[in-house]
Coordinates of N, CA and C in Angstrom, one line a residue:
M1442 N 15.5 14.6 -2.1 CA 15.3 15.4 -3.2 C 14.0 15.0 -3.9
V1443 N 13.1 15.9 -4.1 CA 11.8 15.5 -4.8 C 11.8 16.3 -6.1
I1444 N 11.5 15.6 -7.2 CA 11.5 16.2 -8.5 C 10.1 15.8 -9.2
P1445 N 9.2 16.7 -9.3 CA 8.0 16.4 -10.1 C 8.3 16.6 -11.6
T1446 N 7.6 15.7 -12.4 CA 7.9 15.8 -13.8 C 6.6 15.5 -14.6
F1447 N 6.5 16.1 -15.8 CA 5.4 15.8 -16.7 C 5.9 16.1 -18.1
N1448 N 6.0 15.0 -18.9 CA 6.4 15.1 -20.3 C 7.6 16.0 -20.6
R1449 N 8.6 15.8 -19.8 CA 9.9 16.5 -20.0 C 11.1 15.6 -19.8
K1450 N 11.0 14.4 -20.4 CA 12.0 13.4 -20.1 C 13.5 13.9 -20.4
T1451 N 13.6 14.6 -21.5 CA 15.0 15.1 -21.9 C 15.6 16.0 -20.8
S1452 N 14.8 17.0 -20.3 CA 15.3 17.9 -19.3 C 15.4 17.1 -18.0
L1453 N 14.5 16.2 -17.7 CA 14.6 15.4 -16.5 C 15.9 14.6 -16.4
L1454 N 16.2 14.0 -17.5 CA 17.5 13.2 -17.6 C 18.7 14.0 -17.4
R1455 N 18.7 15.2 -17.9 CA 19.8 16.2 -17.7 C 19.9 16.5 -16.2
C1456 N 18.8 16.8 -15.6 CA 18.8 17.1 -14.2 C 19.3 15.9 -13.4
L1457 N 18.8 14.7 -13.7 CA 19.2 13.5 -12.9 C 20.7 13.2 -13.0
K1458 N 21.2 13.4 -14.2 CA 22.6 13.0 -14.5 C 23.5 14.0 -13.7
A1459 N 23.0 15.2 -13.4 CA 23.8 16.1 -12.6 C 23.6 16.0 -11.1
M1460 N 22.7 15.1 -10.7 CA 22.4 15.0 -9.3 C 23.4 14.1 -8.6
P1461 N 23.9 14.5 -7.4 CA 24.8 13.7 -6.6 C 24.1 12.3 -6.3
T1462 N 25.0 11.3 -6.3 CA 24.4 9.9 -6.1 C 24.3 9.5 -4.6
D1463 N 24.8 10.4 -3.7 CA 24.7 10.1 -2.3 C 23.5 10.7 -1.6
I1464 N 22.4 11.0 -2.4 CA 21.2 11.5 -1.8 C 20.0 10.7 -2.4
E1465 N 19.0 10.6 -1.7 CA 17.8 10.0 -2.2 C 17.1 11.0 -3.2
V1466 N 16.7 10.5 -4.3 CA 16.0 11.3 -5.3 C 14.7 10.6 -5.6
V1467 N 13.6 11.3 -5.4 CA 12.3 10.8 -5.6 C 11.7 11.6 -6.8
V1468 N 11.6 10.9 -7.9 CA 11.0 11.4 -9.1 C 9.5 11.1 -9.1
V1469 N 8.6 12.1 -9.2 CA 7.2 11.8 -9.3 C 6.7 12.2 -10.7
D1470 N 6.4 11.2 -11.4 CA 5.9 11.3 -12.8 C 4.4 11.6 -12.7
D1471 N 4.0 12.8 -13.2 CA 2.6 13.2 -13.0 C 1.8 12.9 -14.3
G1472 N 2.0 11.6 -14.7 CA 1.2 11.1 -15.8 C 1.8 11.4 -17.2
S1473 N 3.1 11.4 -17.3 CA 3.8 11.6 -18.6 C 3.4 10.5 -19.6
S1474 N 3.5 11.0 -20.9 CA 3.2 10.1 -22.0 C 4.3 10.1 -23.0
D1475 N 5.5 10.6 -22.6 CA 6.6 10.8 -23.5 C 7.7 9.8 -23.4
G1476 N 7.5 8.7 -22.7 CA 8.5 7.7 -22.5 C 9.4 7.9 -21.2
T1477 N 8.9 8.8 -20.3 CA 9.7 9.1 -19.1 C 10.0 7.8 -18.3
I1478 N 9.1 6.9 -18.2 CA 9.3 5.7 -17.4 C 10.4 4.9 -18.0
Q1479 N 10.5 4.8 -19.3 CA 11.5 4.0 -19.9 C 12.9 4.7 -19.8
A1480 N 12.9 6.0 -19.9 CA 14.2 6.7 -19.8 C 14.7 6.6 -18.4
I1481 N 13.8 6.7 -17.4 CA 14.3 6.6 -16.0 C 14.9 5.2 -15.7
G1482 N 14.3 4.2 -16.4 CA 14.8 2.8 -16.2 C 16.2 2.6 -16.7
E1483 N 16.7 3.4 -17.6 CA 18.0 3.3 -18.1 C 19.1 4.0 -17.3
L1484 N 18.6 4.8 -16.3 CA 19.6 5.6 -15.4 C 20.2 4.6 -14.4
R1485 N 21.4 5.0 -13.9 CA 22.1 4.2 -12.9 C 22.3 5.1 -11.7
H1486 N 21.3 5.6 -11.1 CA 21.4 6.4 -9.9 C 21.0 5.4 -8.7
P1487 N 21.9 5.2 -7.8 CA 21.7 4.2 -6.7 C 20.6 4.5 -5.7
N1488 N 20.2 5.8 -5.7 CA 19.2 6.2 -4.7 C 18.0 6.8 -5.3
L1489 N 17.6 6.4 -6.5 CA 16.5 6.9 -7.3 C 15.2 6.1 -7.0
L1490 N 14.2 6.8 -6.6 CA 12.9 6.2 -6.4 C 12.0 6.8 -7.5
Y1491 N 11.2 6.0 -8.1 CA 10.3 6.5 -9.2 C 8.8 6.2 -8.7
H1492 N 8.0 7.2 -8.8 CA 6.6 7.1 -8.5 C 5.8 7.7 -9.7
R1493 N 4.8 7.0 -10.1 CA 3.9 7.5 -11.2 C 2.5 7.7 -10.6
Q1494 N 1.9 8.8 -11.0 CA 0.5 9.1 -10.6 C -0.2 9.7 -11.8
S1495 N -1.5 9.7 -11.7 CA -2.3 10.4 -12.8 C -2.0 11.9 -12.7
N1496 N -2.2 12.6 -13.8 CA -1.9 14.0 -13.8 C -2.8 14.8 -12.9
H1497 N -2.1 15.4 -11.8 CA -2.8 16.3 -10.9 C -2.1 17.5 -10.6
G1498 N -1.0 17.8 -11.4 CA -0.2 19.0 -11.3 C 1.0 18.9 -10.4
P1499 N 1.9 19.8 -10.5 CA 3.2 19.8 -9.8 C 3.0 19.8 -8.2
A1500 N 2.1 20.5 -7.7 CA 1.9 20.6 -6.2 C 1.6 19.2 -5.7
S1501 N 0.6 18.5 -6.4 CA 0.3 17.1 -6.0 C 1.5 16.2 -6.1
A1502 N 2.2 16.4 -7.2 CA 3.4 15.5 -7.4 C 4.5 15.8 -6.2
R1503 N 4.6 17.0 -5.9 CA 5.6 17.3 -4.8 C 5.1 16.7 -3.5
N1504 N 3.8 16.8 -3.2 CA 3.2 16.2 -2.0 C 3.4 14.6 -2.0
A1505 N 3.2 14.0 -3.1 CA 3.4 12.6 -3.3 C 4.9 12.3 -3.0
G1506 N 5.8 13.1 -3.5 CA 7.2 12.9 -3.3 C 7.6 13.0 -1.8
I1507 N 7.0 14.0 -1.1 CA 7.3 14.1 0.3 C 6.9 12.8 1.1
K1508 N 5.7 12.3 0.7 CA 5.3 11.0 1.4 C 6.2 9.9 1.1
R1509 N 6.9 9.8 0.0 CA 7.8 8.7 -0.3 C 9.2 9.0 0.1
S1510 N 9.5 10.1 0.6 CA 10.9 10.5 1.0 C 11.2 9.9 2.4
S1511 N 12.4 9.6 2.6 CA 12.8 9.0 3.9 C 13.9 9.8 4.6
G1512 N 14.4 10.8 4.0 CA 15.5 11.6 4.5 C 15.1 12.6 5.7
D1513 N 16.1 13.1 6.3 CA 15.8 14.1 7.4 C 15.4 15.4 6.8
Y1514 N 15.9 15.7 5.6 CA 15.6 17.0 4.9 C 14.9 16.6 3.5
I1515 N 14.1 17.5 3.1 CA 13.5 17.4 1.7 C 13.8 18.6 0.9
A1516 N 14.5 18.4 -0.2 CA 14.8 19.5 -1.1 C 14.0 19.3 -2.4
F1517 N 13.6 20.4 -3.0 CA 12.8 20.3 -4.2 C 13.6 21.0 -5.3
T1518 N 13.5 20.4 -6.5 CA 14.0 21.1 -7.7 C 13.0 20.6 -8.8
D1519 N 13.1 21.3 -9.9 CA 12.2 21.0 -11.0 C 13.0 20.3 -12.1
D1520 N 12.2 19.6 -12.9 CA 12.8 18.7 -13.9 C 13.6 19.5 -15.0
D1521 N 13.5 20.8 -15.1 CA 14.2 21.6 -16.0 C 15.4 22.3 -15.4
C1522 N 15.8 21.9 -14.2 CA 16.9 22.5 -13.5 C 18.1 21.6 -13.5
V1523 N 19.3 22.1 -13.4 CA 20.5 21.3 -13.3 C 21.2 21.7 -12.0
P1524 N 21.3 20.8 -11.1 CA 22.0 21.2 -9.8 C 23.5 21.3 -10.1
V1525 N 24.2 22.2 -9.4 CA 25.6 22.5 -9.5 C 26.4 21.9 -8.4
G1526 N 27.5 21.2 -8.7 CA 28.3 20.7 -7.7 C 27.7 19.6 -6.8
K1527 N 27.8 19.8 -5.5 CA 27.3 18.8 -4.6 C 25.9 19.2 -4.0
W1528 N 25.2 20.2 -4.7 CA 24.0 20.6 -4.2 C 23.1 19.4 -3.9
P1529 N 22.4 19.3 -2.9 CA 22.1 20.3 -1.8 C 22.9 20.2 -0.6
W1530 N 24.0 19.5 -0.6 CA 24.8 19.3 0.6 C 25.3 20.6 1.3
P1531 N 25.9 21.5 0.5 CA 26.3 22.8 1.2 C 25.2 23.5 1.9
L1532 N 24.0 23.4 1.4 CA 22.8 24.1 2.0 C 22.5 23.4 3.3
I1533 N 22.5 22.1 3.3 CA 22.2 21.3 4.5 C 23.2 21.5 5.6
E1534 N 24.5 21.5 5.2 CA 25.5 21.7 6.1 C 25.4 23.1 6.8
R1535 N 25.1 24.1 6.0 CA 24.9 25.5 6.5 C 23.7 25.5 7.5
L1536 N 22.6 24.9 7.1 CA 21.4 24.9 8.0 C 21.8 24.3 9.3
E1537 N 22.5 23.1 9.3 CA 22.8 22.5 10.6 C 23.8 23.3 11.4
R1538 N 24.7 24.0 10.7 CA 25.7 24.7 11.4 C 25.1 26.0 12.0
E1539 N 24.3 26.7 11.3 CA 23.8 28.0 11.7 C 22.5 28.0 12.5
N1540 N 21.5 27.2 12.1 CA 20.3 27.2 12.9 C 19.4 26.0 12.5
P1541 N 19.5 25.0 13.2 CA 18.7 23.8 12.9 C 17.2 23.9 13.0
E1542 N 16.7 25.1 13.5 CA 15.3 25.3 13.7 C 14.7 25.9 12.5
I1543 N 15.4 26.3 11.5 CA 14.9 26.9 10.2 C 14.1 25.8 9.5
A1544 N 12.9 26.2 9.1 CA 11.9 25.3 8.5 C 12.1 25.2 6.9
G1545 N 12.5 26.3 6.3 CA 12.6 26.3 4.9 C 13.5 27.4 4.3
V1546 N 14.1 27.1 3.2 CA 15.0 28.2 2.6 C 14.8 28.1 1.1
G1547 N 15.2 29.1 0.4 CA 15.2 29.0 -1.1 C 16.6 29.4 -1.6
G1548 N 16.9 29.1 -2.8 CA 18.2 29.4 -3.4 C 18.2 30.2 -4.6
R1549 N 19.3 30.5 -5.1 CA 19.5 31.2 -6.4 C 19.3 30.3 -7.6
V1550 N 18.6 30.8 -8.5 CA 18.3 30.1 -9.8 C 18.9 30.8 -10.9
L1551 N 19.8 30.2 -11.7 CA 20.4 30.9 -12.8 C 20.0 30.2 -14.1
P1552 N 19.8 30.9 -15.2 CA 19.4 30.3 -16.5 C 20.5 29.5 -17.1
L1553 N 20.1 28.5 -17.8 CA 21.0 27.6 -18.6 C 21.6 28.3 -19.8
K1554 N 20.8 29.2 -20.4 CA 21.2 29.9 -21.6 C 21.1 31.4 -21.4
N1555 N 21.9 32.1 -22.2 CA 21.8 33.6 -22.1 C 20.9 34.1 -23.3
S1556 N 19.7 34.5 -23.0 CA 18.8 35.0 -24.0 C 18.1 36.2 -23.4
V1557 N 17.3 36.8 -24.3 CA 16.5 38.0 -23.8 C 15.6 37.6 -22.7
F1558 N 14.9 36.5 -22.8 CA 14.0 36.0 -21.7 C 14.8 35.8 -20.4
S1559 N 15.9 35.0 -20.5 CA 16.7 34.7 -19.3 C 17.2 35.9 -18.6
R1560 N 17.7 36.9 -19.4 CA 18.2 38.2 -18.8 C 17.1 38.9 -18.1
Y1561 N 15.9 38.9 -18.7 CA 14.7 39.6 -18.1 C 14.3 38.9 -16.8
Y1562 N 14.3 37.6 -16.9 CA 13.9 36.8 -15.7 C 14.9 37.0 -14.6
T1563 N 16.2 37.0 -14.9 CA 17.2 37.2 -13.9 C 17.1 38.6 -13.3
F1564 N 16.9 39.6 -14.2 CA 16.7 41.0 -13.7 C 15.6 41.1 -12.7

């Protein structure tokens, strides 16, 4: 799992607390100045890797996360997302069962709150 982040420690912590502990999670801090590094240090995720780089944007952070990942699969999520259940395991199991030659997939994203903006985005 690769998660790029920049100055969103509160939402990042919410994301990480919902993350299964049996997967490798690579957080790439893209130059945050909001105390992200200290907040990460207080988490107890057994497979959490933290990498800090100067600010180059989320694409650069994702690429840095890929380089530091060691798993057979790489999943991406953003620091303002909250994974549900055992995600991404059901996705990986389905990929392996149905077609191991698939190179990439996307999933459904639901809003955390019900607002005018979230209803518009979902529509």
